Amino acid sequence: MFRKYVRNGYVTFIIREAIEVRIPIKIYERYSKRYSDRDIITYCVHKDIYNHITGRKLYYITEESGIPLIGHTAFGLIDRGTNLIQVRPCSGCNLNCIFCSVDEGVSKTRVTDYMVDPDYMIKEFKKLADFKRRHCKNQNIEAHIDGQGEPFIYPYIVDLIKKLKNEADVVSIQTNGTLLNERIIEELEGYLDRINLSINSLDEKKAKILAGRADYDINHVKSMAKEIANSEIDLLIAPVWVPGYNDSDILDILKFGKKIGAGKRWKPFGVQKYIRYRFGRHPKGAREMTFKKFYSELRKIDESLILSPSDFGIAKCKSLPKKFKIGEKVRLKIEMHGRMRGEMIAIGRDRVIQIIGTEKKPGSFIDARIVRNRHNVYVAVPS
Ligand code: SF4
């Protein structure tokens, strides 16, 4: 499951093509006299961990770390007060889409990645799903795997999906499709209910431009779309409409989806509006449509493109209790580096809190004021 090489004074192990563990040669040589490589990777304390896809520093979050899985948007679980629970096993992406809302892949703003241990994720998901079942009787629980990145770079994704199916009625995932193959799709049949697949243009050249990678292969993604449509897994095609870039492609994508039989159980398309986020990427010359204009354009094409949560069986369901109030002043221990420079991650009251505007180091304490608590996602600033 891993390969290794020696470079720049480190023995580097690549685990499942996703995680890089670097150990100084001298330390490795000392340990390797008594321990196997597997033991060294697991137990050696002198090691740095990186995301092999993005090259960024990676925190691997286990139950033993004591880091809760509720409170951050880059990893863990998000409960937005419905019967759908967002599952975010890792951050990081293998593409560099020019419109990416979270500036993923080769990034100017993101400096840290996170990955959650699959057993820990399942344990915490089960707790949250049990809470939902207690409070929202007769509602299906959906586990929707998404994230700030591409979920199929997660090395335990198949295992995670299979285990989630024991806890949730519906399991769905969002993906750019590049890492899918026939074997994975076949293996996921019976466990995964729906794949939301990003296709932004069927034109090879334009698709590469939108994906921000010269090696992006739309023909592979198209063949995976057909494979999914012919499997027991439902297919939803989800293009992002970037004005000035793929206006003329949306109709072609819809035609393609209809032809291959997308959306047997749920709606076949989920056209998304390009939104200019402050810390996202902004393609040159792309003008953001207003929501009014966007919906009116969709209506002109086909009324059924307007989606509502009920199309996917999503209904309101009691949220987990919030642990901090807006404006509350708290003393928190900083545990990890944040996703961007000038951000750190603290924990408190079984929640993760993102602290913005601090240079304090992990292990130190900070007096902070909570400025955001919506959906149990917490942001604080130094007070
Ligand atoms: S596939 Fe998604 S997460 Fe990855 S760069 Fe594109 S938009 Fe961002």
Short mmCIF file of C-alpha atoms and ligand atoms in Angstrom, two decimals:
data_model
loop_
_atom_site.label_atom_id
_atom_site.label_comp_id
_atom_site.label_asym_id
_atom_site.label_seq_id
_atom_site.Cartn_x
_atom_site.Cartn_y
_atom_site.Cartn_z
CA MET A 1 0.00 0.00 0.00
CA PHE A 2 3.04 2.31 0.06
CA ARG A 3 6.17 3.04 -1.92
CA LYS A 4 9.27 4.83 -0.70
CA TYR A 5 12.18 6.87 -2.00
CA VAL A 6 15.06 8.88 -0.57
CA ARG A 7 15.41 12.56 -1.45
CA ASN A 8 16.73 15.78 0.13
CA GLY A 9 17.77 14.12 3.40
CA TYR A 10 14.41 12.37 3.94
CA VAL A 11 13.03 8.90 3.46
CA THR A 12 9.64 9.59 1.92
CA PHE A 13 6.79 7.08 1.98
CA ILE A 14 3.84 7.59 -0.38
CA ILE A 15 0.79 5.90 1.10
CA ARG A 16 -2.03 5.00 -1.30
CA GLU A 17 -0.83 7.81 -3.60
CA ALA A 18 -2.44 10.30 -1.19
CA ILE A 19 -0.32 10.82 1.91
CA GLU A 20 3.40 11.58 2.06
CA VAL A 21 5.27 10.74 5.25
CA ARG A 22 8.79 12.19 5.41
CA ILE A 23 11.29 10.92 7.98
CA PRO A 24 14.86 12.29 8.29
CA ILE A 25 17.33 9.68 6.94
CA LYS A 26 19.33 9.51 10.17
CA ILE A 27 16.21 8.79 12.24
CA TYR A 28 14.99 6.24 9.68
CA GLU A 29 18.32 4.41 9.73
CA ARG A 30 18.21 4.20 13.52
CA TYR A 31 14.65 2.84 13.62
CA SER A 32 14.99 0.54 10.62
CA LYS A 33 17.45 -1.68 12.52
CA ARG A 34 14.63 -2.75 14.83
CA TYR A 35 11.33 -1.96 13.17
CA SER A 36 9.54 -2.64 9.89
CA ASP A 37 8.69 0.25 7.55
CA ARG A 38 5.02 -0.09 8.50
CA ASP A 39 5.86 0.36 12.22
CA ILE A 40 8.14 3.30 11.44
CA ILE A 41 5.39 5.07 9.46
CA THR A 42 2.89 4.49 12.25
CA TYR A 43 4.95 5.15 15.37
CA CYS A 44 7.95 7.30 14.47
CA VAL A 45 7.40 10.67 16.16
CA HIS A 46 9.96 12.52 14.01
CA LYS A 47 7.93 12.77 10.83
CA ASP A 48 6.23 15.34 8.65
CA ILE A 49 3.04 14.52 6.81
CA TYR A 50 2.00 16.07 3.50
CA ASN A 51 -0.87 15.75 1.07
CA HIS A 52 0.77 13.96 -1.88
CA ILE A 53 -1.63 15.59 -4.38
CA THR A 54 -1.31 19.23 -3.28
CA GLY A 55 2.08 19.09 -1.53
CA ARG A 56 0.62 20.96 1.45
CA LYS A 57 1.19 20.12 5.09
CA LEU A 58 -1.42 17.61 6.16
CA TYR A 59 -3.03 16.97 9.53
CA TYR A 60 -4.28 13.40 9.88
CA ILE A 61 -7.14 13.59 12.37
CA THR A 62 -7.78 10.53 14.51
CA GLU A 63 -10.07 9.95 17.47
CA GLU A 64 -6.97 9.96 19.72
CA SER A 65 -6.09 13.48 18.53
CA GLY A 66 -9.08 14.79 20.50
CA ILE A 67 -10.00 17.07 17.58
CA PRO A 68 -13.79 17.18 17.18
CA LEU A 69 -15.32 16.74 13.73
CA ILE A 70 -17.94 19.47 14.06
CA GLY A 71 -17.12 23.13 13.56
CA HIS A 72 -15.04 23.53 10.39
CA THR A 73 -15.91 23.48 6.69
CA ALA A 74 -12.66 21.86 5.49
CA PHE A 75 -13.05 18.53 7.32
CA GLY A 76 -15.46 16.52 9.45
CA LEU A 77 -19.24 16.74 9.47
CA ILE A 78 -21.59 19.62 8.70
CA ASP A 79 -25.18 19.69 9.92
CA ARG A 80 -27.19 22.43 8.24
CA GLY A 81 -30.42 21.58 10.06
CA THR A 82 -31.75 18.99 7.61
CA ASN A 83 -31.76 15.21 7.26
CA LEU A 84 -28.65 15.50 5.04
CA ILE A 85 -25.27 15.38 6.75
CA GLN A 86 -22.25 16.61 4.80
CA VAL A 87 -19.25 14.33 5.21
CA ARG A 88 -15.87 15.91 4.48
CA PRO A 89 -13.09 13.32 4.76
CA CYS A 90 -10.28 15.47 3.35
CA SER A 91 -9.33 18.70 1.67
CA GLY A 92 -7.23 18.97 -1.50
CA CYS A 93 -7.93 18.54 -5.19
CA ASN A 94 -6.19 17.15 -8.27
CA LEU A 95 -7.67 19.87 -10.53
CA ASN A 96 -7.20 23.67 -10.58
CA CYS A 97 -10.56 24.85 -11.93
CA ILE A 98 -10.29 28.50 -12.88
CA PHE A 99 -13.57 29.30 -11.07
CA CYS A 100 -12.93 27.17 -7.94
CA SER A 101 -14.79 28.67 -4.99
CA VAL A 102 -12.20 27.36 -2.52
CA ASP A 103 -9.06 28.01 -4.60
CA GLU A 104 -8.18 24.30 -4.58
CA GLY A 105 -5.40 22.41 -6.33
CA VAL A 106 -2.45 24.72 -6.98
CA SER A 107 -3.51 27.40 -4.56
CA LYS A 108 -2.39 30.91 -3.67
CA THR A 109 -4.43 30.99 -0.47
CA ARG A 110 -4.70 27.47 1.00
CA VAL A 111 -1.63 26.33 2.96
CA THR A 112 -2.86 23.35 5.01
CA ASP A 113 -4.85 20.17 4.31
CA TYR A 114 -6.73 17.84 6.64
CA MET A 115 -7.66 14.19 6.45
CA VAL A 116 -9.94 12.36 8.87
CA ASP A 117 -9.38 8.77 9.90
CA PRO A 118 -12.24 6.70 8.40
CA ASP A 119 -13.12 4.83 11.63
CA TYR A 120 -13.31 8.12 13.55
CA MET A 121 -15.48 9.64 10.82
CA ILE A 122 -17.90 6.71 10.89
CA LYS A 123 -18.14 6.77 14.69
CA GLU A 124 -18.98 10.47 14.74
CA PHE A 125 -21.35 10.17 11.77
CA LYS A 126 -23.26 7.43 13.57
CA LYS A 127 -23.68 9.66 16.65
CA LEU A 128 -25.01 12.52 14.52
CA ALA A 129 -27.27 10.23 12.47
CA ASP A 130 -28.69 8.73 15.71
CA PHE A 131 -29.41 12.27 16.95
CA LYS A 132 -31.23 13.05 13.69
CA ARG A 133 -33.23 9.83 13.81
CA ARG A 134 -34.32 10.56 17.39
CA HIS A 135 -35.53 14.04 16.47
CA CYS A 136 -36.81 13.58 12.94
CA LYS A 137 -38.79 10.40 12.77
CA ASN A 138 -39.66 8.86 9.40
CA GLN A 139 -37.02 10.85 7.54
CA ASN A 140 -34.29 9.25 5.49
CA ILE A 141 -30.78 10.18 6.59
CA GLU A 142 -28.47 11.10 3.74
CA ALA A 143 -24.67 11.10 3.98
CA HIS A 144 -23.41 13.48 1.31
CA ILE A 145 -19.66 13.30 0.77
CA ASP A 146 -18.29 16.56 -0.54
CA GLY A 147 -15.68 18.98 0.61
CA GLN A 148 -13.15 21.62 -0.12
CA GLY A 149 -11.61 19.45 -2.80
CA GLU A 150 -12.05 16.10 -4.54
CA PRO A 151 -13.28 13.28 -2.27
CA PHE A 152 -11.80 10.53 -4.44
CA ILE A 153 -8.26 11.58 -3.45
CA TYR A 154 -9.18 10.24 0.01
CA PRO A 155 -7.31 6.92 0.18
CA TYR A 156 -10.10 5.19 2.16
CA ILE A 157 -13.02 6.48 0.10
CA VAL A 158 -14.42 3.07 -0.92
CA ASP A 159 -14.23 1.80 2.64
CA LEU A 160 -15.82 5.01 3.94
CA ILE A 161 -18.74 4.79 1.48
CA LYS A 162 -19.38 1.14 2.35
CA LYS A 163 -19.42 1.85 6.06
CA LEU A 164 -21.57 4.97 5.67
CA LYS A 165 -24.19 2.84 3.94
CA ASN A 166 -24.62 0.93 7.23
CA GLU A 167 -25.51 4.18 8.98
CA ALA A 168 -27.37 6.22 6.35
CA ASP A 169 -30.35 5.50 4.09
CA VAL A 170 -28.83 7.39 1.18
CA VAL A 171 -25.13 7.89 0.41
CA SER A 172 -24.17 10.41 -2.28
CA ILE A 173 -20.92 11.98 -3.39
CA GLN A 174 -19.71 14.94 -5.39
CA THR A 175 -16.75 14.38 -7.72
CA ASN A 176 -14.88 15.74 -10.72
CA GLY A 177 -14.78 12.14 -12.02
CA THR A 178 -11.12 12.12 -13.03
CA LEU A 179 -10.11 9.44 -10.50
CA LEU A 180 -13.03 7.11 -11.21
CA ASN A 181 -12.65 3.88 -13.15
CA GLU A 182 -14.88 0.91 -14.00
CA ARG A 183 -13.61 -1.16 -11.07
CA ILE A 184 -14.38 1.55 -8.47
CA ILE A 185 -17.87 2.16 -9.89
CA GLU A 186 -18.61 -1.56 -9.85
CA GLU A 187 -17.30 -1.90 -6.31
CA LEU A 188 -19.53 0.94 -5.11
CA GLU A 189 -22.75 -0.48 -6.56
CA GLY A 190 -25.15 -1.32 -3.75
CA TYR A 191 -23.44 1.15 -1.39
CA LEU A 192 -23.39 4.46 -3.21
CA ASP A 193 -26.79 5.81 -4.28
CA ARG A 194 -25.86 8.90 -6.31
CA ILE A 195 -22.83 10.54 -7.90
CA ASN A 196 -22.96 14.28 -8.56
CA LEU A 197 -20.49 14.60 -11.42
CA SER A 198 -18.90 17.89 -12.50
CA ILE A 199 -18.85 18.36 -16.27
CA ASN A 200 -18.36 21.96 -17.36
CA SER A 201 -17.81 21.57 -21.10
CA LEU A 202 -17.78 18.69 -23.56
CA ASP A 203 -15.28 20.54 -25.74
CA GLU A 204 -11.79 19.12 -25.05
CA LYS A 205 -9.95 22.44 -25.22
CA LYS A 206 -12.47 24.40 -23.21
CA ALA A 207 -12.76 21.64 -20.60
CA LYS A 208 -8.98 21.81 -20.06
CA ILE A 209 -9.13 25.59 -19.68
CA LEU A 210 -11.97 25.37 -17.15
CA ALA A 211 -10.23 22.56 -15.20
CA GLY A 212 -6.99 24.56 -15.14
CA ARG A 213 -4.99 21.52 -16.29
CA ALA A 214 -3.60 20.62 -19.69
CA ASP A 215 -3.91 16.91 -18.86
CA TYR A 216 -7.62 17.06 -17.95
CA ASP A 217 -9.35 14.44 -20.07
CA ILE A 218 -13.05 15.13 -20.64
CA ASN A 219 -13.34 11.93 -22.67
CA HIS A 220 -12.44 9.90 -19.59
CA VAL A 221 -15.02 11.80 -17.51
CA LYS A 222 -17.65 11.27 -20.24
CA SER A 223 -16.97 7.56 -20.30
CA MET A 224 -17.25 7.45 -16.49
CA ALA A 225 -20.59 9.29 -16.78
CA LYS A 226 -21.85 6.55 -19.13
CA GLU A 227 -20.51 3.87 -16.82
CA ILE A 228 -22.37 5.38 -13.85
CA ALA A 229 -25.58 5.80 -15.86
CA ASN A 230 -25.41 2.09 -16.77
CA SER A 231 -24.82 1.05 -13.17
CA GLU A 232 -27.12 0.89 -10.13
CA ILE A 233 -25.75 4.29 -9.05
CA ASP A 234 -27.80 7.33 -10.00
CA LEU A 235 -26.05 10.04 -12.00
CA LEU A 236 -26.54 13.77 -11.55
CA ILE A 237 -24.49 15.99 -13.86
CA ALA A 238 -23.53 19.26 -12.19
CA PRO A 239 -21.96 21.87 -14.49
CA VAL A 240 -20.88 25.24 -13.17
CA TRP A 241 -22.12 27.91 -15.57
CA VAL A 242 -19.30 30.44 -15.91
CA PRO A 243 -20.59 33.37 -18.01
CA GLY A 244 -18.28 34.20 -20.88
CA TYR A 245 -16.69 30.74 -20.76
CA ASN A 246 -19.21 27.92 -21.16
CA ASP A 247 -22.55 29.63 -22.01
CA SER A 248 -22.89 27.64 -25.22
CA ASP A 249 -21.81 24.36 -23.59
CA ILE A 250 -24.61 24.00 -21.06
CA LEU A 251 -27.16 22.82 -23.66
CA ASP A 252 -24.69 20.25 -25.04
CA ILE A 253 -24.08 18.91 -21.54
CA LEU A 254 -27.83 18.58 -20.95
CA LYS A 255 -28.28 16.75 -24.26
CA PHE A 256 -25.41 14.40 -23.38
CA GLY A 257 -26.89 13.69 -19.93
CA LYS A 258 -30.33 12.91 -21.36
CA LYS A 259 -28.84 10.66 -24.02
CA ILE A 260 -26.87 8.51 -21.56
CA GLY A 261 -29.76 8.27 -19.07
CA ALA A 262 -28.70 10.49 -16.16
CA GLY A 263 -31.14 10.89 -13.27
CA LYS A 264 -33.10 7.67 -13.00
CA ARG A 265 -34.06 8.14 -9.35
CA TRP A 266 -33.39 11.83 -8.75
CA LYS A 267 -33.14 14.82 -11.06
CA PRO A 268 -30.49 14.42 -13.79
CA PHE A 269 -28.94 17.92 -13.66
CA GLY A 270 -27.83 20.39 -11.06
CA VAL A 271 -26.59 23.44 -12.98
CA GLN A 272 -24.66 25.67 -10.57
CA LYS A 273 -24.14 29.38 -10.71
CA TYR A 274 -20.58 30.72 -10.75
CA ILE A 275 -20.19 32.80 -7.60
CA ARG A 276 -17.30 35.18 -7.05
CA TYR A 277 -16.04 34.23 -3.58
CA ARG A 278 -13.52 36.44 -1.83
CA PHE A 279 -10.99 33.63 -1.37
CA GLY A 280 -11.96 31.67 -4.49
CA ARG A 281 -10.59 31.92 -8.06
CA HIS A 282 -12.00 34.44 -10.51
CA PRO A 283 -11.67 33.73 -14.22
CA LYS A 284 -10.67 36.77 -16.20
CA GLY A 285 -13.66 38.48 -17.73
CA ALA A 286 -16.30 36.19 -16.14
CA ARG A 287 -19.24 38.27 -14.98
CA GLU A 288 -21.31 36.80 -12.18
CA MET A 289 -25.04 36.46 -12.99
CA THR A 290 -27.56 37.58 -10.39
CA PHE A 291 -29.64 34.73 -8.98
CA LYS A 292 -32.70 36.26 -10.65
CA LYS A 293 -31.03 36.22 -14.05
CA PHE A 294 -29.57 32.73 -13.47
CA TYR A 295 -32.96 31.20 -12.61
CA SER A 296 -34.66 33.00 -15.47
CA GLU A 297 -32.01 31.64 -17.89
CA LEU A 298 -32.53 28.12 -16.53
CA ARG A 299 -36.30 28.48 -16.87
CA LYS A 300 -35.87 29.48 -20.51
CA ILE A 301 -34.02 26.20 -21.13
CA ASP A 302 -36.19 23.91 -19.03
CA GLU A 303 -38.30 24.58 -15.92
CA SER A 304 -37.17 21.24 -14.45
CA LEU A 305 -33.61 22.62 -14.07
CA ILE A 306 -34.81 24.65 -11.07
CA LEU A 307 -34.12 22.40 -8.13
CA SER A 308 -35.59 22.35 -4.67
CA PRO A 309 -34.38 20.41 -1.61
CA SER A 310 -37.52 18.26 -1.76
CA ASP A 311 -36.37 16.92 -5.18
CA PHE A 312 -33.70 15.09 -3.21
CA GLY A 313 -35.83 14.20 -0.18
CA ILE A 314 -34.14 16.87 1.92
CA ALA A 315 -36.27 18.25 4.73
CA LYS A 316 -35.71 20.32 7.85
CA CYS A 317 -34.52 18.35 10.86
CA LYS A 318 -33.39 19.58 14.28
CA SER A 319 -29.75 20.73 14.39
CA LEU A 320 -27.16 19.80 16.94
CA PRO A 321 -27.13 22.34 19.77
CA LYS A 322 -24.79 25.28 19.28
CA LYS A 323 -21.99 25.47 21.83
CA PHE A 324 -20.97 29.15 21.48
CA LYS A 325 -22.98 32.35 21.07
CA ILE A 326 -22.08 35.19 18.72
CA GLY A 327 -20.08 37.79 20.66
CA GLU A 328 -19.13 35.33 23.38
CA LYS A 329 -15.59 35.78 24.70
CA VAL A 330 -13.67 32.57 25.27
CA ARG A 331 -10.18 31.37 26.09
CA LEU A 332 -9.21 28.63 23.64
CA LYS A 333 -6.26 26.33 23.06
CA ILE A 334 -4.82 26.45 19.55
CA GLU A 335 -4.35 22.95 18.13
CA MET A 336 -3.48 23.21 14.44
CA HIS A 337 -2.57 25.57 11.64
CA GLY A 338 -5.59 26.88 9.75
CA ARG A 339 -6.43 26.42 6.12
CA MET A 340 -5.05 29.85 5.16
CA ARG A 341 -2.20 32.03 6.40
CA GLY A 342 -3.12 34.01 9.51
CA GLU A 343 -5.65 31.37 10.57
CA MET A 344 -5.38 28.80 13.33
CA ILE A 345 -7.71 26.07 14.58
CA ALA A 346 -8.69 25.79 18.22
CA ILE A 347 -10.96 23.35 20.02
CA GLY A 348 -13.44 23.86 22.83
CA ARG A 349 -16.72 22.35 24.09
CA ASP A 350 -16.47 19.50 21.59
CA ARG A 351 -16.28 21.87 18.62
CA VAL A 352 -13.56 23.13 16.28
CA ILE A 353 -13.19 26.90 16.05
CA GLN A 354 -11.39 28.70 13.25
CA ILE A 355 -9.50 31.72 14.58
CA ILE A 356 -8.73 34.35 11.98
CA GLY A 357 -6.10 37.07 12.29
CA THR A 358 -3.63 35.40 14.62
CA GLU A 359 0.01 34.33 14.41
CA LYS A 360 -0.10 32.34 17.66
CA LYS A 361 1.37 28.85 17.52
CA PRO A 362 -0.27 25.46 18.16
CA GLY A 363 -0.17 24.68 21.89
CA SER A 364 -0.69 28.30 22.96
CA PHE A 365 -3.86 29.84 24.37
CA ILE A 366 -5.81 32.72 22.90
CA ASP A 367 -8.55 35.02 24.13
CA ALA A 368 -11.06 35.18 21.32
CA ARG A 369 -14.53 36.43 20.43
CA ILE A 370 -16.96 34.28 18.46
CA VAL A 371 -18.11 36.04 15.28
CA ARG A 372 -19.84 33.17 13.47
CA ASN A 373 -21.77 30.15 14.70
CA ARG A 374 -24.17 29.36 11.83
CA HIS A 375 -24.73 25.61 11.36
CA ASN A 376 -22.26 24.95 14.18
CA VAL A 377 -19.41 26.24 12.02
CA TYR A 378 -17.41 28.53 14.29
CA VAL A 379 -15.21 31.50 13.49
CA ALA A 380 -13.56 33.68 16.12
CA VAL A 381 -11.21 36.65 16.17
CA PRO A 382 -8.66 37.60 18.84
CA SER A 383 -10.39 39.72 21.51
S1 SF4 B 1 -12.81 19.98 -8.98
FE1 SF4 B 1 -13.94 21.22 -7.52
S2 SF4 B 1 -12.59 21.46 -5.76
FE2 SF4 B 1 -11.34 20.76 -7.48
S3 SF4 B 1 -10.49 22.65 -8.34
FE3 SF4 B 1 -12.38 22.10 -9.48
S4 SF4 B 1 -13.99 23.25 -8.46
FE4 SF4 B 1 -12.24 23.22 -7.07
#
